[in-house]
Coordinates of C-alpha atoms (C1' of nucleotides) in Angstrom, one line a residue:
Chain A
M2 CA -23.2 -7.9 -14.2
T3 CA -19.6 -7.4 -12.5
K4 CA -18.9 -3.9 -11.6
K5 CA -15.7 -2.7 -12.7
L6 CA -13.3 -2.6 -9.5
Q7 CA -11.1 0.6 -9.3
S8 CA -9.2 1.8 -6.7
I9 CA -10.7 4.8 -4.4
R10 CA -11.0 8.3 -5.6
G11 CA -7.4 10.2 -5.4
I12 CA -5.7 7.0 -4.1
H13 CA -3.2 6.0 -7.4
D14 CA -1.3 2.8 -7.9
G15 CA 2.6 3.1 -7.5
L16 CA 3.6 1.2 -10.9
P17 CA 7.2 0.3 -11.6
S18 CA 8.1 3.5 -13.5
E19 CA 7.0 5.7 -10.4
V20 CA 8.4 3.5 -7.9
A21 CA 11.6 3.6 -9.4
K22 CA 11.6 7.2 -8.7
W23 CA 10.4 6.8 -5.4
R24 CA 13.3 4.4 -4.5
K25 CA 15.7 7.2 -5.8
I26 CA 14.2 9.7 -3.5
E27 CA 14.6 7.2 -0.5
D28 CA 18.1 6.3 -1.5
V29 CA 19.1 9.7 -1.7
A30 CA 17.4 11.3 1.2
R31 CA 19.3 8.0 3.4
R32 CA 22.4 9.3 2.1
V33 CA 22.0 13.0 2.6
F34 CA 20.2 12.8 5.8
S35 CA 22.6 10.7 7.6
S36 CA 25.4 13.2 6.7
H37 CA 23.3 15.4 9.1
A38 CA 23.2 12.5 11.8
V39 CA 19.4 12.1 11.2
S40 CA 17.9 8.5 11.8
E41 CA 15.1 6.9 10.2
V42 CA 11.9 6.2 12.3
R43 CA 8.7 4.1 11.3
L44 CA 5.5 5.3 12.8
P45 CA 2.1 4.3 12.9
I46 CA -0.3 5.1 9.8
L47 CA -3.2 5.0 12.3
E48 CA -3.1 7.4 15.2
P49 CA -5.7 8.6 17.8
T50 CA -7.9 11.3 16.2
E51 CA -7.2 13.4 19.5
L52 CA -3.5 13.7 18.6
F53 CA -4.3 15.9 15.4
V54 CA -7.1 17.8 17.0
R55 CA -4.5 18.9 19.7
S56 CA -1.7 19.5 17.4
V57 CA -2.6 20.4 14.0
G58 CA -5.5 22.6 15.0
E59 CA -9.3 21.5 15.4
E60 CA -10.1 24.7 13.3
T61 CA -7.8 24.0 10.3
D62 CA -9.2 22.5 7.1
I63 CA -7.0 19.2 7.5
V64 CA -8.6 18.3 10.9
S65 CA -11.9 19.9 10.4
K66 CA -12.7 18.5 7.1
E67 CA -10.1 16.2 5.3
M68 CA -9.5 13.6 7.8
Y69 CA -10.3 10.2 7.4
A70 CA -11.7 9.4 11.3
F71 CA -13.7 6.7 12.3
K72 CA -14.8 4.7 15.4
D73 CA -12.6 1.4 15.8
Q74 CA -14.1 -1.8 17.2
G75 CA -13.5 -0.4 20.9
S76 CA -14.5 3.0 21.8
G77 CA -11.5 5.0 20.4
N78 CA -11.8 7.5 17.6
I79 CA -8.9 6.9 15.4
C80 CA -7.8 8.4 12.1
L81 CA -5.4 8.0 8.9
R82 CA -2.5 10.2 9.6
P83 CA -2.9 13.3 7.7
E84 CA 0.7 14.5 8.2
G85 CA 4.1 13.4 10.3
T86 CA 4.9 15.9 12.9
A87 CA 2.3 15.1 15.3
G88 CA 2.9 11.3 15.3
A89 CA 6.6 12.0 15.4
V90 CA 6.3 14.1 18.6
R91 CA 3.7 11.6 20.3
A92 CA 6.3 8.7 19.7
Y93 CA 9.0 11.2 21.2
L94 CA 7.0 11.5 24.1
Q95 CA 6.0 8.2 24.3
A96 CA 9.3 6.7 24.2
G97 CA 10.5 9.0 27.1
L98 CA 13.2 10.7 25.1
T99 CA 12.7 14.1 26.9
R100 CA 16.1 13.5 28.9
S101 CA 18.0 11.9 25.9
G102 CA 19.1 15.2 24.3
I103 CA 18.6 16.2 20.8
Q104 CA 16.6 13.8 18.2
R105 CA 17.0 14.0 14.6
W106 CA 14.7 12.0 12.6
F107 CA 13.3 11.2 9.6
Y108 CA 10.4 9.2 8.0
M109 CA 8.7 8.5 4.9
G110 CA 5.2 6.9 4.0
P111 CA 1.9 7.7 2.8
M112 CA -0.4 10.4 4.5
F113 CA -4.1 10.9 3.9
R114 CA -6.2 13.9 3.4
R115 CA -9.6 13.7 2.0
E116 CA -9.4 16.7 -0.5
R117 CA -10.6 17.2 -3.9
P118 CA -7.8 15.3 -5.9
Q119 CA -6.1 17.5 -8.6
K120 CA -2.5 17.0 -10.1
G121 CA -0.1 16.8 -7.3
R122 CA -3.0 16.6 -4.8
L123 CA -3.8 13.0 -3.8
R124 CA -6.0 11.7 -0.9
Q125 CA -3.4 9.2 -0.2
F126 CA 0.3 10.4 -0.9
Q127 CA 3.9 9.9 0.2
Q128 CA 5.6 12.5 2.4
I129 CA 9.3 12.1 3.4
G130 CA 9.9 14.6 6.3
T131 CA 12.4 15.1 8.8
E132 CA 12.0 16.3 12.6
W133 CA 14.8 17.6 14.8
I134 CA 13.5 18.0 18.3
G135 CA 15.4 19.7 20.9
V136 CA 17.3 22.2 18.8
S137 CA 16.7 26.0 19.0
G138 CA 19.3 28.1 17.9
P139 CA 18.8 29.7 14.1
V140 CA 22.2 27.6 13.1
A141 CA 19.7 24.8 13.3
D142 CA 17.0 26.4 11.1
A143 CA 20.1 27.2 8.6
E144 CA 21.4 23.6 8.8
I145 CA 18.2 22.1 8.0
L146 CA 17.7 24.4 4.9
A147 CA 21.0 23.6 3.8
M148 CA 20.1 19.9 4.2
A149 CA 16.9 20.3 1.9
Q150 CA 18.6 22.2 -0.5
H151 CA 21.4 19.3 -0.6
F152 CA 18.8 17.0 -0.9
L153 CA 16.9 18.8 -3.8
D154 CA 20.3 19.2 -5.5
A155 CA 21.1 15.4 -5.3
L156 CA 17.8 14.8 -6.8
D157 CA 18.7 16.9 -9.6
I158 CA 15.7 18.8 -9.0
Q159 CA 16.3 22.6 -10.6
M160 CA 14.0 25.7 -10.8
V161 CA 13.1 25.7 -7.1
R162 CA 13.2 28.6 -5.1
L163 CA 13.4 28.9 -1.3
E164 CA 11.4 31.4 0.5
I165 CA 11.7 32.1 4.3
N166 CA 9.6 34.1 6.7
S167 CA 9.2 34.5 10.6
L168 CA 6.1 33.9 12.2
G169 CA 7.1 35.4 15.2
C170 CA 6.1 33.6 18.6
A171 CA 3.8 33.7 21.6
A172 CA 5.2 36.8 22.7
C173 CA 5.1 38.9 19.6
R174 CA 2.3 37.5 17.4
P175 CA -0.7 38.2 19.5
A176 CA 0.0 42.1 19.2
Y177 CA 0.5 41.7 15.6
R178 CA -2.4 39.9 15.2
D179 CA -4.6 42.4 16.9
A180 CA -2.8 45.0 14.4
L181 CA -3.6 43.1 11.6
I182 CA -7.1 42.6 12.3
T183 CA -7.7 46.1 13.0
H184 CA -6.2 47.2 9.4
L185 CA -8.5 44.5 8.1
N186 CA -11.7 45.4 9.8
A187 CA -10.8 49.0 8.6
C188 CA -10.9 47.8 4.8
S189 CA -13.3 44.8 5.2
E190 CA -15.9 46.1 2.4
H191 CA -13.0 45.7 -0.2
L192 CA -12.3 42.1 1.1
C193 CA -13.6 38.8 -0.5
K194 CA -16.3 36.8 1.0
T195 CA -13.9 34.2 2.2
C196 CA -11.5 36.8 3.5
H197 CA -14.3 38.1 5.6
E198 CA -14.3 34.8 7.6
R199 CA -10.4 34.8 7.7
I200 CA -10.4 38.0 9.9
E201 CA -12.0 36.1 12.7
N202 CA -10.4 32.5 12.0
N203 CA -6.9 33.0 10.6
P204 CA -6.3 36.7 9.7
M205 CA -2.6 35.8 8.5
R206 CA -4.6 34.0 5.4
V207 CA -5.6 37.4 4.1
L208 CA -2.3 38.2 3.2
D209 CA -1.9 35.3 0.6
C210 CA -5.3 35.7 -0.7
K211 CA -5.1 35.5 -4.7
N212 CA -8.1 37.9 -5.0
E213 CA -7.0 41.0 -6.5
S214 CA -9.1 43.3 -4.4
C215 CA -7.8 41.7 -1.2
Q216 CA -4.2 41.9 -2.4
A217 CA -4.4 45.5 -3.0
Q218 CA -5.9 45.8 0.8
S219 CA -3.3 43.6 2.1
A220 CA -0.3 45.5 0.4
D221 CA -0.1 48.0 3.0
A222 CA -0.9 45.6 5.6
P223 CA 1.3 45.5 8.7
E224 CA 3.7 42.5 8.6
M225 CA 4.9 39.9 10.9
L226 CA 8.6 40.6 10.2
A227 CA 8.3 44.5 11.2
H228 CA 6.4 43.3 14.4
L229 CA 8.9 40.5 15.8
C230 CA 10.1 40.7 19.3
S231 CA 13.8 41.3 19.8
D232 CA 14.2 37.4 20.3
C233 CA 12.3 36.7 17.3
D234 CA 14.2 39.3 15.1
T235 CA 17.5 38.3 16.2
H236 CA 16.8 34.5 15.5
F237 CA 15.8 35.4 11.9
S238 CA 18.8 37.9 11.2
N239 CA 21.0 35.1 12.7
L240 CA 19.5 32.6 10.2
K241 CA 19.7 34.7 7.3
E242 CA 23.4 35.2 7.9
S243 CA 24.0 31.4 8.3
L244 CA 22.2 30.6 5.1
N245 CA 24.5 33.1 3.5
A246 CA 27.6 31.4 5.2
L247 CA 26.1 28.4 3.8
D248 CA 25.7 29.5 0.3
V249 CA 21.9 28.7 0.4
P250 CA 19.9 31.2 -2.0
Y251 CA 16.9 32.4 -0.4
K252 CA 14.2 35.3 -0.6
V253 CA 12.4 36.7 2.3
N254 CA 8.6 36.6 1.9
P255 CA 6.4 38.0 4.4
R256 CA 3.5 36.7 3.0
I257 CA 4.0 33.0 3.9
V258 CA 1.7 31.8 6.4
R259 CA 1.1 28.6 7.9
G260 CA -2.4 26.6 8.1
L261 CA -1.1 24.2 11.0
D262 CA -1.4 25.8 14.5
Y263 CA 1.9 24.6 15.9
Y264 CA 4.2 26.5 13.4
N265 CA 6.0 29.5 15.2
R266 CA 9.3 31.6 14.0
T267 CA 11.0 29.9 11.0
A268 CA 8.6 28.8 8.0
F269 CA 10.1 28.1 4.5
E270 CA 8.7 26.6 1.7
F271 CA 10.9 25.4 -1.6
I272 CA 8.3 26.4 -4.5
T273 CA 8.2 25.6 -8.1
E274 CA 6.3 26.9 -11.0
Q275 CA 6.1 23.7 -13.0
L276 CA 3.5 22.0 -10.9
G277 CA 0.9 24.5 -11.5
A278 CA -1.3 25.4 -8.3
Q279 CA 0.6 22.7 -6.4
G280 CA 3.7 24.4 -6.5
T281 CA 5.1 23.6 -2.9
V282 CA 7.7 20.9 -3.2
L283 CA 9.3 20.9 0.5
A284 CA 8.0 23.1 3.5
G285 CA 8.6 23.2 7.0
G286 CA 9.2 25.4 9.9
R287 CA 9.7 25.8 13.8
Y288 CA 7.3 24.3 16.0
D289 CA 8.5 25.4 19.5
G290 CA 5.4 24.8 21.0
L291 CA 4.3 21.3 20.0
V292 CA 5.7 19.1 22.3
E293 CA 4.6 21.1 25.6
S294 CA 1.0 21.3 24.1
L295 CA 1.0 17.4 23.9
G296 CA 1.9 17.2 27.5
G297 CA 5.8 17.1 27.6
P298 CA 8.3 19.8 28.6
A299 CA 9.0 22.8 26.4
T300 CA 11.2 21.7 23.6
T301 CA 12.0 23.8 20.8
C302 CA 11.8 21.8 17.3
I303 CA 12.1 22.3 13.6
G304 CA 11.2 20.0 10.5
F305 CA 10.0 19.9 7.1
A306 CA 8.3 17.3 4.6
A307 CA 8.3 16.9 1.0
G308 CA 5.7 15.3 -1.2
M309 CA 7.1 12.3 -2.9
E310 CA 4.9 12.3 -5.4
R311 CA 5.5 16.1 -6.5
L312 CA 9.4 15.4 -6.2
A313 CA 8.7 12.7 -8.7
M314 CA 7.0 15.0 -11.3
L315 CA 10.1 17.0 -11.2
M316 CA 12.5 14.1 -11.8
P317 CA 13.5 12.6 -15.3
D318 CA 12.3 9.1 -16.0
I319 CA 14.2 6.3 -14.4
K320 CA 15.1 3.3 -16.0
T321 CA 13.1 0.3 -14.2
Q322 CA 14.3 -3.2 -13.7
T323 CA 16.8 -4.0 -16.3
V324 CA 18.0 -7.5 -18.0
D325 CA 21.3 -8.5 -18.1
V326 CA 21.4 -11.6 -19.8
V327 CA 18.6 -13.8 -21.6
A328 CA 19.2 -17.2 -21.8
I329 CA 18.6 -19.1 -24.8
A330 CA 18.5 -23.0 -25.2
L331 CA 19.0 -24.5 -28.8
G332 CA 17.5 -27.8 -29.0
D333 CA 15.8 -29.8 -26.2
L334 CA 19.2 -31.5 -25.1
A335 CA 20.6 -28.1 -24.3
L336 CA 17.7 -26.9 -22.1
P337 CA 18.8 -28.6 -18.7
Y338 CA 22.5 -27.3 -18.9
S339 CA 21.1 -23.7 -20.1
L340 CA 18.9 -23.6 -17.2
K341 CA 21.8 -24.3 -14.7
I342 CA 23.7 -21.4 -16.4
A343 CA 21.2 -18.9 -16.1
E344 CA 21.2 -19.9 -12.6
Q345 CA 24.7 -19.7 -12.2
L346 CA 24.8 -16.3 -13.4
R347 CA 22.1 -15.1 -11.3
R348 CA 24.2 -16.3 -8.2
E349 CA 27.0 -13.8 -9.6
G350 CA 24.5 -10.9 -9.1
L351 CA 23.4 -10.7 -12.7
S352 CA 19.7 -10.3 -13.8
V353 CA 19.0 -13.4 -16.2
V354 CA 15.8 -14.2 -17.9
H355 CA 15.4 -17.5 -19.6
A356 CA 13.8 -17.6 -22.9
G357 CA 12.2 -21.1 -22.3
G358 CA 13.7 -22.7 -25.2
G359 CA 11.9 -23.1 -28.8
A360 CA 12.6 -21.6 -32.1
S361 CA 15.8 -19.4 -31.8
K362 CA 14.1 -16.7 -33.6
R363 CA 11.6 -16.5 -31.2
Q364 CA 14.0 -16.3 -28.3
F365 CA 16.2 -13.9 -29.7
K366 CA 12.9 -11.7 -30.3
L367 CA 12.2 -12.5 -26.6
A368 CA 15.6 -11.0 -25.6
D369 CA 15.2 -8.0 -27.5
R370 CA 12.1 -7.2 -26.1
E371 CA 13.5 -7.4 -22.4
G372 CA 15.7 -5.1 -23.6
A373 CA 18.7 -7.3 -22.3
R374 CA 22.2 -6.4 -22.9
F375 CA 23.7 -10.0 -23.7
V376 CA 22.1 -13.2 -24.9
A377 CA 23.7 -16.1 -23.5
I378 CA 23.3 -19.3 -26.4
I379 CA 23.4 -22.6 -25.3
G380 CA 23.4 -25.2 -28.1
S381 CA 24.7 -28.8 -28.5
N382 CA 27.9 -27.0 -29.3
E383 CA 28.1 -25.3 -26.1
V384 CA 27.1 -28.2 -23.9
E385 CA 29.6 -30.7 -25.5
H386 CA 32.3 -28.3 -24.9
G387 CA 31.4 -26.7 -21.8
L388 CA 31.4 -23.4 -23.3
I389 CA 28.9 -20.3 -23.3
S390 CA 28.3 -18.2 -26.4
L391 CA 27.4 -14.4 -25.6
K392 CA 26.2 -12.0 -28.0
N393 CA 26.1 -8.3 -27.3
L394 CA 22.5 -7.2 -28.5
A395 CA 23.9 -3.5 -29.3
T396 CA 26.8 -4.3 -31.1
G397 CA 25.8 -7.7 -32.7
E398 CA 29.5 -8.9 -31.6
Q399 CA 29.4 -12.5 -30.6
T400 CA 32.2 -14.6 -28.5
S401 CA 32.4 -18.2 -27.3
C402 CA 34.1 -18.7 -24.3
S403 CA 34.6 -20.7 -21.0
I404 CA 31.7 -20.1 -18.1
K405 CA 34.4 -18.2 -16.0
Q406 CA 35.4 -16.0 -18.8
G407 CA 31.8 -15.3 -19.9
I408 CA 30.8 -14.2 -16.3
A409 CA 34.1 -11.6 -16.3
L410 CA 32.9 -10.5 -19.7
L411 CA 29.3 -9.8 -18.6
K412 CA 30.5 -8.2 -15.3
I413 CA 32.6 -5.6 -16.9
S414 CA 30.6 -4.4 -19.7
Chain B
rG121 C1' -16.6 21.9 -0.8
rU122 C1' -17.4 25.7 -5.4
rG123 C1' -16.6 26.5 -10.8
rG124 C1' -15.1 24.6 -15.6
rA125 C1' -13.3 21.1 -19.5
rC126 C1' -13.1 16.0 -20.9
rG127 C1' -14.3 10.3 -20.7
rU128 C1' -14.8 5.6 -28.1
rA129 C1' -10.1 -1.1 -28.2
rG130 C1' -4.0 -1.6 -23.8
rC131 C1' -2.1 3.5 -26.1
rU132 C1' -3.0 7.8 -29.6
rC133 C1' -7.3 9.3 -32.1
rA134 C1' -11.6 8.7 -36.4
rA135 C1' -17.0 7.8 -37.2
rU136 C1' -21.2 14.1 -42.3
rU137 C1' -27.8 16.9 -40.2
rG138 C1' -28.7 11.1 -34.7
rG139 C1' -28.5 6.1 -39.7
rU140 C1' -24.1 -0.8 -40.0
rA141 C1' -18.2 1.5 -34.4
rG142 C1' -12.9 2.2 -37.6
rA143 C1' -7.6 3.0 -38.1
rG144 C1' -2.4 3.3 -36.4
rC145 C1' 0.8 1.7 -32.6
rC146 C1' 1.4 -1.9 -28.8
rA147 C1' 1.0 -6.6 -27.2
rC148 C1' 0.1 -11.6 -28.8
rG149 C1' 0.7 -16.1 -32.2
rG150 C1' 3.4 -18.5 -36.2
rC151 C1' 7.2 -18.0 -40.3
rU152 C1' 9.0 -26.5 -39.7
rU153 C1' 14.6 -26.0 -33.1
rG154 C1' 21.9 -21.6 -34.1
rU155 C1' 20.6 -15.6 -34.6
rG156 C1' 17.0 -10.2 -32.7
rA157 C1' 16.3 -4.9 -33.0
rU158 C1' 14.9 -3.8 -39.1
rG159 C1' 10.9 -8.7 -42.7
rC160 C1' 6.4 -11.6 -44.0
rC161 C1' 1.5 -13.7 -42.3
rG162 C1' -2.3 -14.3 -38.8
rG163 C1' -6.2 -13.8 -35.1
rU164 C1' -7.7 -11.2 -30.6
rG165 C1' -9.4 -6.8 -29.1
rG166 C1' -15.1 -2.5 -27.5
rU167 C1' -22.4 -3.6 -23.4
rU168 C1' -18.5 4.1 -26.9
rG169 C1' -16.9 5.2 -18.1
rA170 C1' -21.7 3.5 -15.9
rG171 C1' -27.2 4.3 -15.3
rG172 C1' -31.7 6.3 -17.3
rG173 C1' -34.7 9.5 -20.9
rU174 C1' -36.0 11.0 -25.9
rU175 C1' -36.4 8.6 -30.8
rC176 C1' -38.1 4.0 -35.8
rG177 C1' -33.0 4.3 -34.8
rA178 C1' -28.2 7.5 -29.6
rG179 C1' -20.9 7.4 -29.8
rU180 C1' -23.8 11.7 -31.3
rC181 C1' -29.3 15.1 -27.9
rC182 C1' -31.2 15.4 -22.4
rC183 C1' -31.0 13.9 -17.1
rU184 C1' -28.4 11.3 -13.1
rU185 C1' -23.5 9.4 -11.7
rC186 C1' -18.5 7.7 -11.7
rG187 C1' -13.6 9.1 -12.9
rU188 C1' -9.3 12.3 -14.8
rC189 C1' -7.9 17.0 -15.8
rC190 C1' -7.9 22.8 -14.9
rA191 C1' -8.8 26.9 -11.4
rC192 C1' -10.7 28.3 -6.5
rC193 C1' -9.8 26.5 -1.7
rC194 C1' -6.1 24.0 0.9
rC195 C1' -1.3 22.0 1.3
rA196 C1' 3.4 18.2 0.7

RNA sequence: GUGGACGUAGCUCAAUUGGUAGAGCCACGGCUUGUGAUGCCGGUGGUUGAGGGUUCGAGUCCCUUCGUCCACCCCA
């Protein structure tokens, strides 16, 4: 018995209706991003496993249990990239761009995480992201958020809100972390089991635990925003001012945390309620320490990524390939001529399907099913006089004219 | 990884206490070579997700497995 072949769990096919949306996302991204002088890069899907261990963090879920990692035929440990930022920074360093000024990049393509599949959460999913390498001031943070907002607006995605926070920096986060751990230890008997582990690994995660008891305990927990050093505090205040100047609406949410190790200072998320538990549509933040930790000079950076499948779910359906004209041959003698006409129309940029001759009724029916706007009727009459008969399928209106006139008619309607 | 719901034709769904697997829609072919959407006729379509078990008999009950969906978790 032959086993039914199917795609790997959590890995979906991009069929025409979905791809139509991806293409729109890509087109809009190219347009909007280029207005901020951001250039496209195409980066490898396979990377050394070590890259993500060192950047995303060995203790994170992404690296510790979700990576598709394996040994290749040589001796190297390689993996399917689980995110885009680390690879971008690796490429930046490898190309020797550290003395070439600010780099503004964007990329799109598949990422891989071996999670339990859910709606809006796939094992292979597409991300579109941007990385601004070498930008430091809060103005850049505000502008990248304005670009994200512009991007979502241009996709006509509504009902999304922006939340921002500051995660502090190497100067102020350790002291805050200690204060938080002290607070959590004092009330640890009221925390859930996973939060007990979080106190050790990533205490800030307790702040966004959904357990009621944990939320009650963390309600009066110290917040990062109150413990920012003066540099971080100024950065955050200036960011908010710039966002106001740019008319980008936002809400400060002191509970936003990051699972990836490389983030610091500004963190942000565009969130919707329409996607259930997977409500984060676009997210990112600063990662001022990453370049240095991968062996480069201290370089301040900010970026974001959006899940294309999640964006697509928020977009209305888009028409897939449309047919402008179906060419119909009436009688065997008209067939060669009709093929020629069809080809001629295609060279004029029209989308043309030939109905293949035969019974006229069958051909018209085919034209209707193809969703064609026009039918080009070619019979002995047309062949003889060098004409083309065009019927508008929506109105039923039909005219006979020269081929030149016909092309003009098809192009304007 | 944990918990829960659900898998019957391409799609939406039927099938009495366990007793012959059906309908609608879609798609396809034809209605004898100049007019479709909106007519008429016709045939195809399923090892009931897969595998085992109980039974005279399983779509229905039990076990395993795969998949989808939901929540946790995580994140885009």
